[in-house]
PDB file as gemmi writes it, atoms N, CA and C in Angstrom:
CRYST1    1.000    1.000    1.000  90.00  90.00  90.00 P 1                      
ATOM      1  N   MET A   1     -52.887  11.218  25.086  1.00  0.00           N  
ATOM      2  CA  MET A   1     -52.388  12.248  24.298  1.00  0.00           C  
ATOM      3  C   MET A   1     -50.142  11.444  24.491  1.00  0.00           C  
ATOM      4  N   ASN A   2     -50.157  10.785  25.024  1.00  0.00           N  
ATOM      5  CA  ASN A   2     -49.075   9.326  25.501  1.00  0.00           C  
ATOM      6  C   ASN A   2     -48.625   9.220  24.148  1.00  0.00           C  
ATOM      7  N   ASP A   3     -49.624   8.477  23.836  1.00  0.00           N  
ATOM      8  CA  ASP A   3     -49.707   7.898  22.772  1.00  0.00           C  
ATOM      9  C   ASP A   3     -49.674   8.659  21.332  1.00  0.00           C  
ATOM     10  N   TRP A   4     -49.558   9.635  21.093  1.00  0.00           N  
ATOM     11  CA  TRP A   4     -49.394  10.375  20.060  1.00  0.00           C  
ATOM     12  C   TRP A   4     -47.819  10.926  20.788  1.00  0.00           C  
ATOM     13  N   ILE A   5     -47.610  10.975  21.932  1.00  0.00           N  
ATOM     14  CA  ILE A   5     -46.364  11.904  21.873  1.00  0.00           C  
ATOM     15  C   ILE A   5     -45.100   9.990  21.303  1.00  0.00           C  
ATOM     16  N   LYS A   6     -45.573   9.280  21.494  1.00  0.00           N  
ATOM     17  CA  LYS A   6     -44.676   8.213  21.693  1.00  0.00           C  
ATOM     18  C   LYS A   6     -44.908   7.966  20.164  1.00  0.00           C  
ATOM     19  N   ALA A   7     -45.478   8.152  19.317  1.00  0.00           N  
ATOM     20  CA  ALA A   7     -45.826   8.003  17.962  1.00  0.00           C  
ATOM     21  C   ALA A   7     -44.876   8.908  17.321  1.00  0.00           C  
ATOM     22  N   SER A   8     -44.714  10.613  17.840  1.00  0.00           N  
ATOM     23  CA  SER A   8     -43.832  11.385  17.509  1.00  0.00           C  
ATOM     24  C   SER A   8     -42.553  10.700  18.044  1.00  0.00           C  
ATOM     25  N   LEU A   9     -41.657  10.646  19.030  1.00  0.00           N  
ATOM     26  CA  LEU A   9     -40.824   9.750  19.159  1.00  0.00           C  
ATOM     27  C   LEU A   9     -40.340   8.591  18.368  1.00  0.00           C  
ATOM     28  N   ASP A  10     -41.349   8.224  17.887  1.00  0.00           N  
ATOM     29  CA  ASP A  10     -40.804   7.153  17.370  1.00  0.00           C  
ATOM     30  C   ASP A  10     -40.304   7.094  15.650  1.00  0.00           C  
ATOM     31  N   ALA A  11     -41.216   8.305  15.468  1.00  0.00           N  
ATOM     32  CA  ALA A  11     -40.872   8.834  13.869  1.00  0.00           C  
ATOM     33  C   ALA A  11     -39.772   9.243  13.708  1.00  0.00           C  
ATOM     34  N   GLN A  12     -39.778  10.104  15.015  1.00  0.00           N  
ATOM     35  CA  GLN A  12     -38.565  10.771  14.970  1.00  0.00           C  
ATOM     36  C   GLN A  12     -36.833  10.433  15.239  1.00  0.00           C  
ATOM     37  N   LYS A  13     -37.194   8.726  15.680  1.00  0.00           N  
ATOM     38  CA  LYS A  13     -35.928   7.817  16.233  1.00  0.00           C  
ATOM     39  C   LYS A  13     -35.254   7.299  14.635  1.00  0.00           C  
ATOM     40  N   GLN A  14     -37.213   6.514  13.871  1.00  0.00           N  
ATOM     41  CA  GLN A  14     -36.953   6.715  12.165  1.00  0.00           C  
ATOM     42  C   GLN A  14     -36.388   6.885  11.548  1.00  0.00           C  
ATOM     43  N   MET A  15     -36.583   8.604  11.806  1.00  0.00           N  
ATOM     44  CA  MET A  15     -35.821   9.511  10.688  1.00  0.00           C  
ATOM     45  C   MET A  15     -34.556   9.299  10.505  1.00  0.00           C  
ATOM     46  N   LEU A  16     -34.553   9.542  12.041  1.00  0.00           N  
ATOM     47  CA  LEU A  16     -32.859   9.600  12.708  1.00  0.00           C  
ATOM     48  C   LEU A  16     -31.773   8.165  12.244  1.00  0.00           C  
ATOM     49  N   ASP A  17     -32.654   6.548  11.982  1.00  0.00           N  
ATOM     50  CA  ASP A  17     -31.769   5.873  11.443  1.00  0.00           C  
ATOM     51  C   ASP A  17     -31.939   5.744  10.202  1.00  0.00           C  
ATOM     52  N   ALA A  18     -32.961   6.334   9.611  1.00  0.00           N  
ATOM     53  CA  ALA A  18     -32.618   6.681   8.302  1.00  0.00           C  
ATOM     54  C   ALA A  18     -31.333   7.521   7.793  1.00  0.00           C  
ATOM     55  N   GLN A  19     -31.460   8.361   8.157  1.00  0.00           N  
ATOM     56  CA  GLN A  19     -30.574   9.326   7.988  1.00  0.00           C  
ATOM     57  C   GLN A  19     -28.760   8.584   8.438  1.00  0.00           C  
ATOM     58  N   GLN A  20     -28.710   8.063   8.966  1.00  0.00           N  
ATOM     59  CA  GLN A  20     -27.830   6.994   9.773  1.00  0.00           C  
ATOM     60  C   GLN A  20     -27.016   6.038   8.500  1.00  0.00           C  
ATOM     61  N   GLN A  21     -28.224   5.541   8.365  1.00  0.00           N  
ATOM     62  CA  GLN A  21     -27.697   4.611   6.988  1.00  0.00           C  
ATOM     63  C   GLN A  21     -27.289   5.348   5.613  1.00  0.00           C  
ATOM     64  N   ALA A  22     -28.022   6.055   6.085  1.00  0.00           N  
ATOM     65  CA  ALA A  22     -27.723   7.282   4.568  1.00  0.00           C  
ATOM     66  C   ALA A  22     -26.189   7.483   4.279  1.00  0.00           C  
ATOM     67  N   LEU A  23     -26.142   7.960   5.823  1.00  0.00           N  
ATOM     68  CA  LEU A  23     -24.729   8.416   6.335  1.00  0.00           C  
ATOM     69  C   LEU A  23     -23.214   7.453   5.555  1.00  0.00           C  
ATOM     70  N   THR A  24     -24.077   5.840   5.951  1.00  0.00           N  
ATOM     71  CA  THR A  24     -23.013   4.872   6.180  1.00  0.00           C  
ATOM     72  C   THR A  24     -23.140   4.564   4.464  1.00  0.00           C  
ATOM     73  N   ILE A  25     -24.093   4.974   4.151  1.00  0.00           N  
ATOM     74  CA  ILE A  25     -24.380   3.835   2.397  1.00  0.00           C  
ATOM     75  C   ILE A  25     -22.994   5.019   2.061  1.00  0.00           C  
ATOM     76  N   GLY A  26     -23.256   6.717   2.477  1.00  0.00           N  
ATOM     77  CA  GLY A  26     -22.427   7.346   1.305  1.00  0.00           C  
ATOM     78  C   GLY A  26     -20.829   7.201   1.948  1.00  0.00           C  
ATOM     79  N   LYS A  27     -20.892   6.830   3.231  1.00  0.00           N  
ATOM     80  CA  LYS A  27     -19.528   6.862   3.928  1.00  0.00           C  
ATOM     81  C   LYS A  27     -18.615   5.086   2.867  1.00  0.00           C  
ATOM     82  N   ASN A  28     -20.139   4.473   2.250  1.00  0.00           N  
ATOM     83  CA  ASN A  28     -19.207   3.256   2.024  1.00  0.00           C  
ATOM     84  C   ASN A  28     -19.344   3.358   0.363  1.00  0.00           C  
ATOM     85  N   ALA A  29     -20.086   4.131  -0.445  1.00  0.00           N  
ATOM     86  CA  ALA A  29     -19.914   5.176  -1.591  1.00  0.00           C  
ATOM     87  C   ALA A  29     -18.563   5.674  -2.299  1.00  0.00           C  
ATOM     88  N   VAL A  30     -17.769   5.995  -1.161  1.00  0.00           N  
ATOM     89  CA  VAL A  30     -16.845   7.442  -1.209  1.00  0.00           C  
ATOM     90  C   VAL A  30     -15.351   5.911  -1.195  1.00  0.00           C  
ATOM     91  N   GLY A  31     -15.732   5.313  -0.223  1.00  0.00           N  
ATOM     92  CA  GLY A  31     -14.855   4.274  -0.111  1.00  0.00           C  
ATOM     93  C   GLY A  31     -14.434   3.200  -1.409  1.00  0.00           C  
ATOM     94  N   THR A  32     -15.554   3.385  -2.495  1.00  0.00           N  
ATOM     95  CA  THR A  32     -15.828   2.254  -3.656  1.00  0.00           C  
ATOM     96  C   THR A  32     -14.981   2.806  -4.125  1.00  0.00           C  
ATOM     97  N   GLY A  33     -15.392   4.493  -4.548  1.00  0.00           N  
ATOM     98  CA  GLY A  33     -14.800   5.053  -5.726  1.00  0.00           C  
ATOM     99  C   GLY A  33     -13.023   5.166  -5.478  1.00  0.00           C  
ATOM    100  N   GLU A  34     -12.933   5.425  -4.317  1.00  0.00           N  
ATOM    101  CA  GLU A  34     -11.420   5.702  -3.968  1.00  0.00           C  
ATOM    102  C   GLU A  34     -10.884   4.113  -4.451  1.00  0.00           C  
ATOM    103  N   ALA A  35     -11.825   3.474  -4.379  1.00  0.00           N  
ATOM    104  CA  ALA A  35     -11.002   1.976  -4.811  1.00  0.00           C  
ATOM    105  C   ALA A  35     -10.850   1.537  -6.442  1.00  0.00           C  
ATOM    106  N   LEU A  36     -11.895   2.435  -6.796  1.00  0.00           N  
ATOM    107  CA  LEU A  36     -11.985   1.982  -8.420  1.00  0.00           C  
ATOM    108  C   LEU A  36     -10.583   3.547  -8.876  1.00  0.00           C  
ATOM    109  N   ALA A  37     -10.715   4.457  -8.329  1.00  0.00           N  
ATOM    110  CA  ALA A  37      -9.760   5.359  -8.779  1.00  0.00           C  
ATOM    111  C   ALA A  37      -8.155   4.715  -8.589  1.00  0.00           C  
ATOM    112  N   GLN A  38      -8.182   3.728  -7.800  1.00  0.00           N  
ATOM    113  CA  GLN A  38      -6.848   3.769  -6.939  1.00  0.00           C  
ATOM    114  C   GLN A  38      -6.865   2.286  -8.254  1.00  0.00           C  
ATOM    115  N   ALA A  39      -7.034   1.610  -8.572  1.00  0.00           N  
ATOM    116  CA  ALA A  39      -7.158   0.455  -9.713  1.00  0.00           C  
ATOM    117  C   ALA A  39      -7.599   1.131 -11.120  1.00  0.00           C  
ATOM    118  N   GLN A  40      -7.661   2.594 -11.601  1.00  0.00           N  
ATOM    119  CA  GLN A  40      -7.425   2.690 -12.307  1.00  0.00           C  
ATOM    120  C   GLN A  40      -5.660   3.196 -12.723  1.00  0.00           C  
ATOM    121  N   GLU A  41      -5.597   3.777 -11.507  1.00  0.00           N  
ATOM    122  CA  GLU A  41      -4.359   4.404 -11.667  1.00  0.00           C  
ATOM    123  C   GLU A  41      -2.712   3.078 -11.935  1.00  0.00           C  
ATOM    124  N   ALA A  42      -3.569   2.180 -11.034  1.00  0.00           N  
ATOM    125  CA  ALA A  42      -2.558   0.805 -11.607  1.00  0.00           C  
ATOM    126  C   ALA A  42      -2.716   0.427 -13.022  1.00  0.00           C  
ATOM    127  N   SER A  43      -3.503   0.464 -12.828  1.00  0.00           N  
ATOM    128  CA  SER A  43      -3.995   0.451 -14.550  1.00  0.00           C  
ATOM    129  C   SER A  43      -3.340   0.867 -15.673  1.00  0.00           C  
ATOM    130  N   LYS A  44      -3.274   1.730 -15.259  1.00  0.00           N  
ATOM    131  CA  LYS A  44      -2.347   3.110 -16.096  1.00  0.00           C  
ATOM    132  C   LYS A  44      -0.917   3.318 -15.302  1.00  0.00           C  
ATOM    133  N   ARG A  45      -1.021   2.666 -14.770  1.00  0.00           N  
ATOM    134  CA  ARG A  45       1.212   2.370 -14.799  1.00  0.00           C  
ATOM    135  C   ARG A  45       1.340   1.629 -15.281  1.00  0.00           C  
ATOM    136  N   ALA A  46       0.422  -0.090 -15.288  1.00  0.00           N  
ATOM    137  CA  ALA A  46       0.699  -1.469 -15.875  1.00  0.00           C  
ATOM    138  C   ALA A  46       0.767  -0.727 -17.392  1.00  0.00           C  
ATOM    139  N   ILE A  47      -0.478  -0.443 -18.125  1.00  0.00           N  
ATOM    140  CA  ILE A  47       0.259  -0.140 -19.117  1.00  0.00           C  
ATOM    141  C   ILE A  47       1.631   0.429 -19.927  1.00  0.00           C  
ATOM    142  N   GLU A  48       1.541   1.421 -18.886  1.00  0.00           N  
ATOM    143  CA  GLU A  48       2.536   2.245 -19.180  1.00  0.00           C  
ATOM    144  C   GLU A  48       4.340   1.604 -18.930  1.00  0.00           C  
ATOM    145  N   ALA A  49       4.227   0.557 -18.324  1.00  0.00           N  
ATOM    146  CA  ALA A  49       5.178  -0.102 -17.805  1.00  0.00           C  
ATOM    147  C   ALA A  49       5.438  -1.171 -18.890  1.00  0.00           C  
ATOM    148  N   ASN A  50       3.933  -1.805 -19.605  1.00  0.00           N  
ATOM    149  CA  ASN A  50       3.709  -2.736 -21.261  1.00  0.00           C  
ATOM    150  C   ASN A  50       4.411  -2.238 -22.260  1.00  0.00           C  
ATOM    151  N   LEU A  51       4.264  -0.766 -22.446  1.00  0.00           N  
ATOM    152  CA  LEU A  51       4.207  -0.254 -24.105  1.00  0.00           C  
ATOM    153  C   LEU A  51       5.930   0.458 -23.702  1.00  0.00           C  
ATOM    154  N   ALA A  52       6.693   0.723 -22.698  1.00  0.00           N  
ATOM    155  CA  ALA A  52       8.283   0.989 -22.431  1.00  0.00           C  
ATOM    156  C   ALA A  52       8.753  -0.623 -22.550  1.00  0.00           C  
ATOM    157  N   ALA A  53       8.352  -1.569 -22.252  1.00  0.00           N  
ATOM    158  CA  ALA A  53       8.384  -3.134 -22.437  1.00  0.00           C  
ATOM    159  C   ALA A  53       8.690  -3.198 -23.713  1.00  0.00           C  
ATOM    160  N   TRP A  54       7.527  -2.839 -24.425  1.00  0.00           N  
ATOM    161  CA  TRP A  54       8.095  -3.199 -26.305  1.00  0.00           C  
ATOM    162  C   TRP A  54       8.334  -2.149 -27.092  1.00  0.00           C  
ATOM    163  N   GLN A  55       8.226  -0.927 -26.723  1.00  0.00           N  
ATOM    164  CA  GLN A  55       9.572   0.081 -26.817  1.00  0.00           C  
ATOM    165  C   GLN A  55      10.967  -0.451 -27.266  1.00  0.00           C  
ATOM    166  N   ALA A  56      11.250  -0.916 -26.381  1.00  0.00           N  
ATOM    167  CA  ALA A  56      12.898  -1.087 -25.543  1.00  0.00           C  
ATOM    168  C   ALA A  56      12.796  -2.573 -26.125  1.00  0.00           C  
ATOM    169  N   TRP A  57      11.969  -3.382 -26.570  1.00  0.00           N  
ATOM    170  CA  TRP A  57      12.013  -4.729 -27.519  1.00  0.00           C  
ATOM    171  C   TRP A  57      12.604  -4.476 -28.887  1.00  0.00           C  
ATOM    172  N   THR A  58      10.970  -2.915 -29.234  1.00  0.00           N  
ATOM    173  CA  THR A  58      11.356  -3.114 -30.862  1.00  0.00           C  
ATOM    174  C   THR A  58      12.899  -1.937 -30.891  1.00  0.00           C  
ATOM    175  N   ARG A  59      13.810  -1.181 -30.082  1.00  0.00           N  
ATOM    176  CA  ARG A  59      14.603  -0.647 -30.174  1.00  0.00           C  
ATOM    177  C   ARG A  59      15.661  -2.085 -30.014  1.00  0.00           C  
ATOM    178  N   LEU A  60      15.678  -2.778 -29.186  1.00  0.00           N  
ATOM    179  CA  LEU A  60      16.453  -3.954 -29.321  1.00  0.00           C  
ATOM    180  C   LEU A  60      16.801  -4.485 -31.147  1.00  0.00           C  
ATOM    181  N   TRP A  61      15.967  -4.975 -31.572  1.00  0.00           N  
ATOM    182  CA  TRP A  61      15.631  -5.038 -32.292  1.00  0.00           C  
ATOM    183  C   TRP A  61      15.958  -4.338 -34.239  1.00  0.00           C  
ATOM    184  N   GLY A  62      15.813  -3.110 -33.558  1.00  0.00           N  
ATOM    185  CA  GLY A  62      16.279  -2.309 -34.550  1.00  0.00           C  
ATOM    186  C   GLY A  62      14.419  -1.912 -35.801  1.00  0.00           C  
ATOM    187  N   VAL A  63      13.477  -1.546 -34.712  1.00  0.00           N  
ATOM    188  CA  VAL A  63      12.704  -1.581 -35.824  1.00  0.00           C  
ATOM    189  C   VAL A  63      11.457  -0.636 -34.858  1.00  0.00           C  
ATOM    190  N   GLY A  64      11.060  -0.166 -35.487  1.00  0.00           N  
ATOM    191  CA  GLY A  64      10.357   0.617 -35.301  1.00  0.00           C  
ATOM    192  C   GLY A  64      11.294   2.429 -34.681  1.00  0.00           C  
ATOM    193  N   PRO A  65       9.945   3.552 -34.876  1.00  0.00           N  
ATOM    194  CA  PRO A  65      10.220   4.567 -33.948  1.00  0.00           C  
ATOM    195  C   PRO A  65      10.766   5.011 -32.587  1.00  0.00           C  
ATOM    196  N   TRP A  66      11.596   3.358 -31.942  1.00  0.00           N  
ATOM    197  CA  TRP A  66      11.790   4.696 -31.215  1.00  0.00           C  
ATOM    198  C   TRP A  66      12.576   4.594 -30.922  1.00  0.00           C  
TER     199      TRP A  66                                                      
END                                                                             
């Protein structure tokens, strides 16, 4: 009977360990998603700055609709 109880407790421990690993992976995925969103926002700001620079350049030389 003790072997059955020990096997049951070991199985429960393995399930808890697997759940903990799943939570850790989920937290890492959220962190990665946040980093990706920040990188996308930085890229958007860089593109907007580049566009503004080109518009200023064309205004300086009197070409383009800006």
